[in-house]
mmCIF file of C-alpha atoms in Angstrom:
data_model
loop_
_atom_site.group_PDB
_atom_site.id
_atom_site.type_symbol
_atom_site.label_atom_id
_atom_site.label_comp_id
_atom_site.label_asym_id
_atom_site.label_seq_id
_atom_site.Cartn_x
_atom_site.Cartn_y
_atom_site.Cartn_z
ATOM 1 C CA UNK A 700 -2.625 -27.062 8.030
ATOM 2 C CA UNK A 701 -4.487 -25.964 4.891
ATOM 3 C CA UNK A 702 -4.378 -22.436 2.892
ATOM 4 C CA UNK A 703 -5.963 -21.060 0.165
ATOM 5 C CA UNK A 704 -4.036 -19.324 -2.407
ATOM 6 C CA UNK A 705 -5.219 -16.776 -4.931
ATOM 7 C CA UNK A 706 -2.980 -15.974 -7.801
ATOM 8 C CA UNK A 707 -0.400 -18.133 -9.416
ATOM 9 C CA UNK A 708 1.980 -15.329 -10.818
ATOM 10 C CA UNK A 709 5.920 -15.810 -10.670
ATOM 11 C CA UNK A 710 6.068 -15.393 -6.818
ATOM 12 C CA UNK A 711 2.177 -17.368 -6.048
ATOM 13 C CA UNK A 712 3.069 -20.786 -7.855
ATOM 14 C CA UNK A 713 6.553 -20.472 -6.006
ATOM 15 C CA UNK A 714 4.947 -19.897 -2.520
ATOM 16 C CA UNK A 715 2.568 -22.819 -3.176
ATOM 17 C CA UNK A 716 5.545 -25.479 -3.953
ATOM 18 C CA UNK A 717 7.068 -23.803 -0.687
ATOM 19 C CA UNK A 718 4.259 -24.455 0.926
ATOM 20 C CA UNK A 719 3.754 -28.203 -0.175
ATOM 21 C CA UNK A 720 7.112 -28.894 0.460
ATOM 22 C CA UNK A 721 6.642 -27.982 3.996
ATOM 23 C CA UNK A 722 3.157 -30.034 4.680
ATOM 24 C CA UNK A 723 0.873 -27.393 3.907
ATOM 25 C CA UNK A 724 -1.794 -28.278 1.969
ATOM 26 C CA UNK A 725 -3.262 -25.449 -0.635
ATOM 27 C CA UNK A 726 -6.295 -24.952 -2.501
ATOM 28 C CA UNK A 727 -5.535 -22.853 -5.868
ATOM 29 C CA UNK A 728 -7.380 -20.607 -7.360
ATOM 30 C CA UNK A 729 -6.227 -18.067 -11.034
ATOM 31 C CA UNK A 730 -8.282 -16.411 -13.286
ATOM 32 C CA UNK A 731 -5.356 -18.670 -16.091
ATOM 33 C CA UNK A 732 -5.839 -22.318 -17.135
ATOM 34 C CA UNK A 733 -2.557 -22.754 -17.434
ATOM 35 C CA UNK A 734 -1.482 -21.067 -13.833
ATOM 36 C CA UNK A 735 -4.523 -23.623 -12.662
ATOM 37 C CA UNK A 736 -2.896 -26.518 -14.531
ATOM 38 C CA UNK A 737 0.581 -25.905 -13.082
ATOM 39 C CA UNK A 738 -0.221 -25.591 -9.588
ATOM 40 C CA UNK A 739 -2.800 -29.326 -9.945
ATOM 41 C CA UNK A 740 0.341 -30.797 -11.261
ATOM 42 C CA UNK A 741 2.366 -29.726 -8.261
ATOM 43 C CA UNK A 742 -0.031 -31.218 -5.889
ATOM 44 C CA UNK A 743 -2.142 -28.337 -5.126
ATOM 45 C CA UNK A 744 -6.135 -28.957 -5.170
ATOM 46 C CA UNK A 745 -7.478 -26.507 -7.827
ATOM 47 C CA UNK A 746 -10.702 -24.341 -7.154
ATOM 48 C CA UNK A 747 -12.434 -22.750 -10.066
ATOM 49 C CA UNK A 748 -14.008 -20.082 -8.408
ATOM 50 C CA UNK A 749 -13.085 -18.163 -4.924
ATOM 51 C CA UNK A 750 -16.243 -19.090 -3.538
ATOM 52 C CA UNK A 751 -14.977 -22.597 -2.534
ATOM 53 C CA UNK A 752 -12.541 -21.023 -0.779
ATOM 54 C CA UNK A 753 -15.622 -21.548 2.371
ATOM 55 C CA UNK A 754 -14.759 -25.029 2.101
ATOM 56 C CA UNK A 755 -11.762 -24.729 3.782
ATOM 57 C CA UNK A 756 -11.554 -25.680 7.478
ATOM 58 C CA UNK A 757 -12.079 -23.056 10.283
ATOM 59 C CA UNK A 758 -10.642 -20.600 10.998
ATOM 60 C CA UNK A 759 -9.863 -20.271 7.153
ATOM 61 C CA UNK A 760 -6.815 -18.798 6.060
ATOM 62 C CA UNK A 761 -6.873 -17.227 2.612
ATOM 63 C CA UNK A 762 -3.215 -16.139 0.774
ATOM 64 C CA UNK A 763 -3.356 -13.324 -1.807
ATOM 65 C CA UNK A 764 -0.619 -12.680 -4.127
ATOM 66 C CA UNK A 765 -2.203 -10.295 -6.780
ATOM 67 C CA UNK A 766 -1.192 -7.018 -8.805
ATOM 68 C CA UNK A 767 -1.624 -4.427 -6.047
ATOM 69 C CA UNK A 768 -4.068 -2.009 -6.450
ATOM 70 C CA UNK A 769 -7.614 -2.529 -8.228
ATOM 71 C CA UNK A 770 -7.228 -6.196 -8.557
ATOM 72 C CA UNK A 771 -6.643 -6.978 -4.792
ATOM 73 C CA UNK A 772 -8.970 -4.548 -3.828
ATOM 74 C CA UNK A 773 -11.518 -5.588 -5.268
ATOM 75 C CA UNK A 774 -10.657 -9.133 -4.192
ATOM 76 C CA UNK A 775 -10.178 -8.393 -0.719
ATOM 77 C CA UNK A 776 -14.255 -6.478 -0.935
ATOM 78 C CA UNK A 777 -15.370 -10.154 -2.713
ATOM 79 C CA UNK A 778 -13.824 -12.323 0.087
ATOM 80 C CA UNK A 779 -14.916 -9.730 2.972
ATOM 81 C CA UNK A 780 -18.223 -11.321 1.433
ATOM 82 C CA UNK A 781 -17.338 -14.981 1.737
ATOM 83 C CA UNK A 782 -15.173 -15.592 4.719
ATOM 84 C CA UNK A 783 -16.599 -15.321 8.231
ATOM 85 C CA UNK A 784 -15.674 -13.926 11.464
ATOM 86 C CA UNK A 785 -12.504 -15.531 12.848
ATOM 87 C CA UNK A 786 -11.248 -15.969 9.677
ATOM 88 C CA UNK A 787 -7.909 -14.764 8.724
ATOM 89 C CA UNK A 788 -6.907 -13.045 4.935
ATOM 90 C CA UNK A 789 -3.577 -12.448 3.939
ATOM 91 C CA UNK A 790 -2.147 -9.947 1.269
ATOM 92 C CA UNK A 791 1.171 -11.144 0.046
ATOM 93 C CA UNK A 792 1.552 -8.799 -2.978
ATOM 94 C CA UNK A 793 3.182 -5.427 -3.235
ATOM 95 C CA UNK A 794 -0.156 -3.383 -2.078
ATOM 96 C CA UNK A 795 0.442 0.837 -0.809
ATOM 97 C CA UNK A 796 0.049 0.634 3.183
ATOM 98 C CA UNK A 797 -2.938 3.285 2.730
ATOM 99 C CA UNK A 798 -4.416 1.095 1.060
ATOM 100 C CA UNK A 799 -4.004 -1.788 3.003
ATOM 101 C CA UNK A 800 -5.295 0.093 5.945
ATOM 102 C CA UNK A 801 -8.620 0.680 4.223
ATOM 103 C CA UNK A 802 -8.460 -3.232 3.070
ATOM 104 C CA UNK A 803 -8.308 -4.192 6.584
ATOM 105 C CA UNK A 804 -11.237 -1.839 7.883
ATOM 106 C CA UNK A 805 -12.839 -3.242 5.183
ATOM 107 C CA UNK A 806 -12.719 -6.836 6.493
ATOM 108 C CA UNK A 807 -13.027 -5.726 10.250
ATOM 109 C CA UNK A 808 -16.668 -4.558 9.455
ATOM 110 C CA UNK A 809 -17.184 -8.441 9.252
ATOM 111 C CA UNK A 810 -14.863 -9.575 11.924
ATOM 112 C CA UNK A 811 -12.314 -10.916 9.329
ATOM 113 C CA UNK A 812 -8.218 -10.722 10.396
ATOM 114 C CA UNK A 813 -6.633 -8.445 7.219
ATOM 115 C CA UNK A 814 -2.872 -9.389 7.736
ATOM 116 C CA UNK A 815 -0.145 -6.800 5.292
ATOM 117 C CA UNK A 816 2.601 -9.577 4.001
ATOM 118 C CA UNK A 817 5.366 -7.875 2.480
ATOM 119 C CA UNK A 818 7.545 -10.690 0.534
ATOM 120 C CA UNK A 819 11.000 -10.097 -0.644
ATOM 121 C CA UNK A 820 13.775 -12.597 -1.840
ATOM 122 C CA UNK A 821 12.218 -12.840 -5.238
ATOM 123 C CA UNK A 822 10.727 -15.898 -6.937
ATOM 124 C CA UNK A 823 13.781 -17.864 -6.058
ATOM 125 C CA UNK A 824 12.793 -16.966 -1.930
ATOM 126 C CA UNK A 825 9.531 -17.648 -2.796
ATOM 127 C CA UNK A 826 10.393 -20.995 -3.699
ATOM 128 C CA UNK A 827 12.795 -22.145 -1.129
ATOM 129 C CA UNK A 828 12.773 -19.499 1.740
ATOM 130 C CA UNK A 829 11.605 -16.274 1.407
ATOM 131 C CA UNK A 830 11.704 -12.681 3.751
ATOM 132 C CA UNK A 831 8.411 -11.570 4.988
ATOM 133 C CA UNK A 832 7.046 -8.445 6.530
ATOM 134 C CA UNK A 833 4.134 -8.726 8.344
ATOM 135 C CA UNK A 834 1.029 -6.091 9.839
ATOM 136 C CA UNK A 835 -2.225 -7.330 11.435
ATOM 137 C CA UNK A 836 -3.589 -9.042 14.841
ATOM 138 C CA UNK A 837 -0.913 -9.644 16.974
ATOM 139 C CA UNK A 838 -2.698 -12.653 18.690
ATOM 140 C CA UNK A 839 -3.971 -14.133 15.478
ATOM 141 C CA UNK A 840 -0.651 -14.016 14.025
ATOM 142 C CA UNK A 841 1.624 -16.316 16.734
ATOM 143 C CA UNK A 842 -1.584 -18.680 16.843
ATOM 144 C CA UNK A 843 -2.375 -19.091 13.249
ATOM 145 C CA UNK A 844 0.200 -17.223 10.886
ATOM 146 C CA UNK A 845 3.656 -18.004 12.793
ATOM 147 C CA UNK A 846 3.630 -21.965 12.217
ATOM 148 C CA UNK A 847 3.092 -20.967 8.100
ATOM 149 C CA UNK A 848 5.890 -18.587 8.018
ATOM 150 C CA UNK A 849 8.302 -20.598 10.362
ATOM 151 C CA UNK A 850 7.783 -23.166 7.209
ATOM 152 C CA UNK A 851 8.026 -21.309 4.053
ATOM 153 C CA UNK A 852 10.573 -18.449 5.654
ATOM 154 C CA UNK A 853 13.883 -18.292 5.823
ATOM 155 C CA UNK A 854 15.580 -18.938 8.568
ATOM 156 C CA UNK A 855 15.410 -16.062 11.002
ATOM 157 C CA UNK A 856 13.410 -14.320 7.808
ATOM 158 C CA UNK A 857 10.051 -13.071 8.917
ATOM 159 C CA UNK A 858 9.084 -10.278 11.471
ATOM 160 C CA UNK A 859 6.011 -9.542 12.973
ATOM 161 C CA UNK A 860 5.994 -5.613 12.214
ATOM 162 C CA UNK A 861 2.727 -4.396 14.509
ATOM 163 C CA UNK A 862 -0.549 -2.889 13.278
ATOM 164 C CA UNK A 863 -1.614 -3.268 10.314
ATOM 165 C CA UNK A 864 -0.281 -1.287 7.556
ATOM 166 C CA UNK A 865 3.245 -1.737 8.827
ATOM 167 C CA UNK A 866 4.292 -4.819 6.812
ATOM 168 C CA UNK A 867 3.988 -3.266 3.547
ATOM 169 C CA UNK A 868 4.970 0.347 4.639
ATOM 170 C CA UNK A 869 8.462 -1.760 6.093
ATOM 171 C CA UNK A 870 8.793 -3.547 2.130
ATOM 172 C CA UNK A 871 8.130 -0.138 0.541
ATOM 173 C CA UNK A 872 10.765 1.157 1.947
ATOM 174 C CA UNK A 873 12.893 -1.974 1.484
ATOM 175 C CA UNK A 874 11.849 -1.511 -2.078
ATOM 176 C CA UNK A 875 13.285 2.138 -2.102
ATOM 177 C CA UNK A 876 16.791 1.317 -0.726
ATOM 178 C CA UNK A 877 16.713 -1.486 -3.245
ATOM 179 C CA UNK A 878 16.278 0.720 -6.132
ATOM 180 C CA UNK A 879 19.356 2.916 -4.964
ATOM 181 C CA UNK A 880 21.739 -0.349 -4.539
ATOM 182 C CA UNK A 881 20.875 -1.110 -7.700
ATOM 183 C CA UNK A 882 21.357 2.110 -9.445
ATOM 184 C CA UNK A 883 24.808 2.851 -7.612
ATOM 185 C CA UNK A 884 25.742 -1.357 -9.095
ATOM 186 C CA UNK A 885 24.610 -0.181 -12.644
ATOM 187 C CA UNK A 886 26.481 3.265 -12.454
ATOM 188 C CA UNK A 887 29.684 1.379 -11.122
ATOM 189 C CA UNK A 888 29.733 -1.155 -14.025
ATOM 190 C CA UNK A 889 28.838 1.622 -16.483
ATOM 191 C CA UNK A 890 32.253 3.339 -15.560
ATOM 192 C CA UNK A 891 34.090 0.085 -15.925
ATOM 193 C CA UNK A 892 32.545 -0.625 -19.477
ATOM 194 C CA UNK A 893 33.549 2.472 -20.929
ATOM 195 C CA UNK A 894 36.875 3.533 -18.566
ATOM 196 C CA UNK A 895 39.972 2.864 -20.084
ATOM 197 C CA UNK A 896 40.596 -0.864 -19.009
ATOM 198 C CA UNK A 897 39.377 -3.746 -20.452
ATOM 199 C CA UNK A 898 37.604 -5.215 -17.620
ATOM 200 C CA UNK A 899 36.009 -9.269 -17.781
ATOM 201 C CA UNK A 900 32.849 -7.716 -15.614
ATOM 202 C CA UNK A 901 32.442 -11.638 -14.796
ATOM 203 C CA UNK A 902 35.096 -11.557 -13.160
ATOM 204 C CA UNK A 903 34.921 -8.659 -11.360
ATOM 205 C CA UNK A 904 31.737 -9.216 -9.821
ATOM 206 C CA UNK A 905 32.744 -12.311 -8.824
ATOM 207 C CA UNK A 906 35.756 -10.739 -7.562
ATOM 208 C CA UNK A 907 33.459 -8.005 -5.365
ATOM 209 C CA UNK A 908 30.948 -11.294 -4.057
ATOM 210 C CA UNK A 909 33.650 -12.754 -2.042
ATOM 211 C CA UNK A 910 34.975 -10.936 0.833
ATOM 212 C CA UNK A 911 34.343 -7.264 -0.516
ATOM 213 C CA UNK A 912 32.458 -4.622 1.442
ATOM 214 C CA UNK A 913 29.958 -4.902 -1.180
ATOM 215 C CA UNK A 914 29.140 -8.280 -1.644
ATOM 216 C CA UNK A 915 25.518 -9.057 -1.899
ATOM 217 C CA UNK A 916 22.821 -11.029 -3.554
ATOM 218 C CA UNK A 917 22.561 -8.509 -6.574
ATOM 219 C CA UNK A 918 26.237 -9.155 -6.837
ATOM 220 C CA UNK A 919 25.673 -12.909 -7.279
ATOM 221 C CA UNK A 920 23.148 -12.069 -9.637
ATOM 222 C CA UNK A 921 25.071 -9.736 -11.629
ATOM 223 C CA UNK A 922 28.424 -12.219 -11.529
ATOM 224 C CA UNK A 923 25.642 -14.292 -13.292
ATOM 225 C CA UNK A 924 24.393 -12.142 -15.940
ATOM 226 C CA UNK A 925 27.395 -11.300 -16.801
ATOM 227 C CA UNK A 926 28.863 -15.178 -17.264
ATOM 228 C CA UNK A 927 25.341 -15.595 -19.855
ATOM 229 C CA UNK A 928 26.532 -12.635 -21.935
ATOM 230 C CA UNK A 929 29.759 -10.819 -21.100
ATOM 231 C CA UNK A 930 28.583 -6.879 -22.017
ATOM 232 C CA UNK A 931 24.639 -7.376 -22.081
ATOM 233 C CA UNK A 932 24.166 -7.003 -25.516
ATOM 234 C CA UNK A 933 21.107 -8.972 -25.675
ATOM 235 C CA UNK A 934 19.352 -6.343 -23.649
ATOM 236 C CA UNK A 935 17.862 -3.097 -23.792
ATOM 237 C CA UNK A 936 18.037 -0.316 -20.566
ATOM 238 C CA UNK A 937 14.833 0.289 -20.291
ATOM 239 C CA UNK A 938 13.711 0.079 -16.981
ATOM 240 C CA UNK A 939 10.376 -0.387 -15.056
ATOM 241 C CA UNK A 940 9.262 0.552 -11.928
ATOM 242 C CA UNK A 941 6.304 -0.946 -10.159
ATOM 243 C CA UNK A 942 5.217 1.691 -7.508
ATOM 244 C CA UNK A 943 7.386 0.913 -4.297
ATOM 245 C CA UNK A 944 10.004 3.703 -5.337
ATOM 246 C CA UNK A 945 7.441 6.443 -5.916
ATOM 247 C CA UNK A 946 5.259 5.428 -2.717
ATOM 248 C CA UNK A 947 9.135 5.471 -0.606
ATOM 249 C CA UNK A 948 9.475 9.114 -2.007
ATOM 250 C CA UNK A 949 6.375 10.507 -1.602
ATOM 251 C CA UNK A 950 6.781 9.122 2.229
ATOM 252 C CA UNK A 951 9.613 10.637 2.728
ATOM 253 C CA UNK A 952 8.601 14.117 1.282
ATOM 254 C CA UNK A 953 5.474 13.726 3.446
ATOM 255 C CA UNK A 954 7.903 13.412 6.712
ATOM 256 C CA UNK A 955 10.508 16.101 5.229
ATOM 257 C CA UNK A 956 13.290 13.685 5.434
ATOM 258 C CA UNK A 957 15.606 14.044 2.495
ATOM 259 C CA UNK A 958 15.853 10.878 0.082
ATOM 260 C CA UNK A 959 17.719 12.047 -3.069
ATOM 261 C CA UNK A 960 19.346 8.267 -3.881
ATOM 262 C CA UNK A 961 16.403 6.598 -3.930
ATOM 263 C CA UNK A 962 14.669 9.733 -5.823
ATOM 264 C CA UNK A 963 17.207 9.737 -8.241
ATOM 265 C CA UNK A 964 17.069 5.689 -8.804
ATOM 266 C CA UNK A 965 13.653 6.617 -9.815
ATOM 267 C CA UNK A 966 14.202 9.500 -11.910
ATOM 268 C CA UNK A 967 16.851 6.852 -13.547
ATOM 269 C CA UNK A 968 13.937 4.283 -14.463
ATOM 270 C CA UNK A 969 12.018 6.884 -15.933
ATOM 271 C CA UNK A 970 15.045 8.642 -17.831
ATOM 272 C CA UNK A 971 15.960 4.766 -19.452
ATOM 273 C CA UNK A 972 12.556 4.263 -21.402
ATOM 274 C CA UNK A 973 13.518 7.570 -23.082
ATOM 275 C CA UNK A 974 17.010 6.040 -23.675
ATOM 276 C CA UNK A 975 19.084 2.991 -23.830
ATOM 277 C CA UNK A 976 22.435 2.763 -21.118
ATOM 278 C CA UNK A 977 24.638 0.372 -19.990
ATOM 279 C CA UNK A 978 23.133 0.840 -16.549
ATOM 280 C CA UNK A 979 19.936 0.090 -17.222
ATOM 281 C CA UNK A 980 20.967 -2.977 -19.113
ATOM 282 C CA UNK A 981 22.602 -3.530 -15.489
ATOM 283 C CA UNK A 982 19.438 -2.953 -13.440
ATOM 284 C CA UNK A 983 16.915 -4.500 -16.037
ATOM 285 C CA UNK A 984 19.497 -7.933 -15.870
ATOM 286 C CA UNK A 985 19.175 -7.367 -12.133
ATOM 287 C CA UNK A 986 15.306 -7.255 -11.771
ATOM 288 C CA UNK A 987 14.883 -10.402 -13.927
ATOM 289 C CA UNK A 988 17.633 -12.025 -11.905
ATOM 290 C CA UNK A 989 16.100 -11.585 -8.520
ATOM 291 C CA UNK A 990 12.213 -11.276 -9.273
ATOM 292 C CA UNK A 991 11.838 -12.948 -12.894
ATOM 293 C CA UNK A 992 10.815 -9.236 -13.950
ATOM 294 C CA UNK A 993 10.575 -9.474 -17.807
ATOM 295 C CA UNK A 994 13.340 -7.720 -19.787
ATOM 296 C CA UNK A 995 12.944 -6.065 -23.168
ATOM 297 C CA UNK A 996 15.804 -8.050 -25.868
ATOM 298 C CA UNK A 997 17.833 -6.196 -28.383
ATOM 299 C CA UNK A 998 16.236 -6.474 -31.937
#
């Protein structure tokens, strides 16, 4: 089984050890020398230019995992130009499921398979077993995509989600309850840091991981952040968002369904680059915990 794999972010150099690992051989391909150099010395074979992605054997299957938007876009128009028909194209990055629709048209006009991938469990699940969401051919997908994703998957953690579009509508979403568990953990601590106890937030996050109703994965990785430094000091609260929120709450205004926690998470991201808050020190430690999401240090 061979892949090709363009981008070598955080989450693309994880998936392509996963994928080694596992007996999948990759060809690489990144715009960075470095990203190139890093991937070679993992085992991967290194393509300069996307064009030798026709090398690869029939049907080819070609992995994406670039900034959504422009940049894959404009990828996906390039390779509707250099795959062939029966060839299958994934998108593993964090695309807008309108846009992914249009992608796959795109590559339909030349008989190419556009599959949505939406990919949670953060550079860590990238690495050693990650959760993916995926739209496209049904066919296509238990002949050529299941055996990759029963490899580099979790156990029990992929879907096949229908048509395509569906995969990354299903991770927006995911995305948008994610931003409200993570702004109700950064409230809760917030209280706790300035209530009238003198809390070890180490320990009570460890406390809450084992056996409480909210035990979780950001709870682990908050226990964490906490052990490395004990009230956060060496962060700021400011907050990024990278589209999935806004695209959940624009959905859900679209359908007239009512939303306000994940609106409000948003609203939160926005109100911390005004100002600094324990929260946000809370959400920011959580994004770079689970996703490697760069965080802005205290001067």
């Amino acid at each position: 089984m061979q892949i090709g794999m363009i981008g070598l972010g955080k989450m693309g150099i994880n998936l392509v050890e996963n994928m080694l690992r596992n007996e999948i051989e990759v060809s690489a391909c990144d715009i960075s020398e470095n990203a190139r150099k890093q991937a070679q010395k993992i085992g991967a074979t290194i393509i300069q230019e996307v064009e030798s992605l026709s090398n690869l054997p029939k049907p080819r299957i070609v992995w994406m995992m670039l900034p959504a938007g422009k940049v894959t876009n404009q990828m996906v128009h390039k390779l509707s130009e250099i795959l062939e028909p029966g060839d299958l194209l994934v998108d593993g990055g964090n695309s807008f499921y309108q846009d992914s629709i249009a992608n796959a048209e795109c590559c339909q006009l030349k008989e190419i398979y556009f599959f949505d991938c939406g990919t949670s469990g953060g550079v860590d699940g990238a690495l050693n077993g990650g959760n993916f969401m995926i739209g496209g051919n049904e066919e296509m997908f238990h002949r050529y995509l299941q055996p990759v994703f029963e490899k580099i998957a979790q156990k029990d953690g992929y879907l096949y989600t229908g048509k395509v579009g569906s995969g990354h509508y299903l991770k927006m979403v995911h995305n948008g309850i994610e931003y409200g568990m993570m702004q109700a953990i950064g409230e809760g601590f917030e209280i706790l840091e300035e209530g009238p106890f003198d809390y070890d937030l180490h320990s009570v996050a460890y406390l809450w991981n084992h056996g409480s109703v909210i035990r979780s994965w950001l709870m682990e990785l908050m226990a964490e952040s906490f052990e490395k430094d004990a009230h956060l000091d060496k962060l700021t609260g400011v907050v990024h968002s990278s589209g999935e929120g806004l695209w959940t709450i624009e959905e859900a205004l679209k359908l007239g369904i009512p939303a306000p926690i994940i609106t409000m998470s948003l609203q939160m991201r926005l109100r911390s680059q005004q100002s600094d808050t324990f929260a946000g020190k809370v959400v920011s430690s959580l994004r770079n915990g689970f996703g490697g999401h760069a965080v802005e240090q205290t001067k």
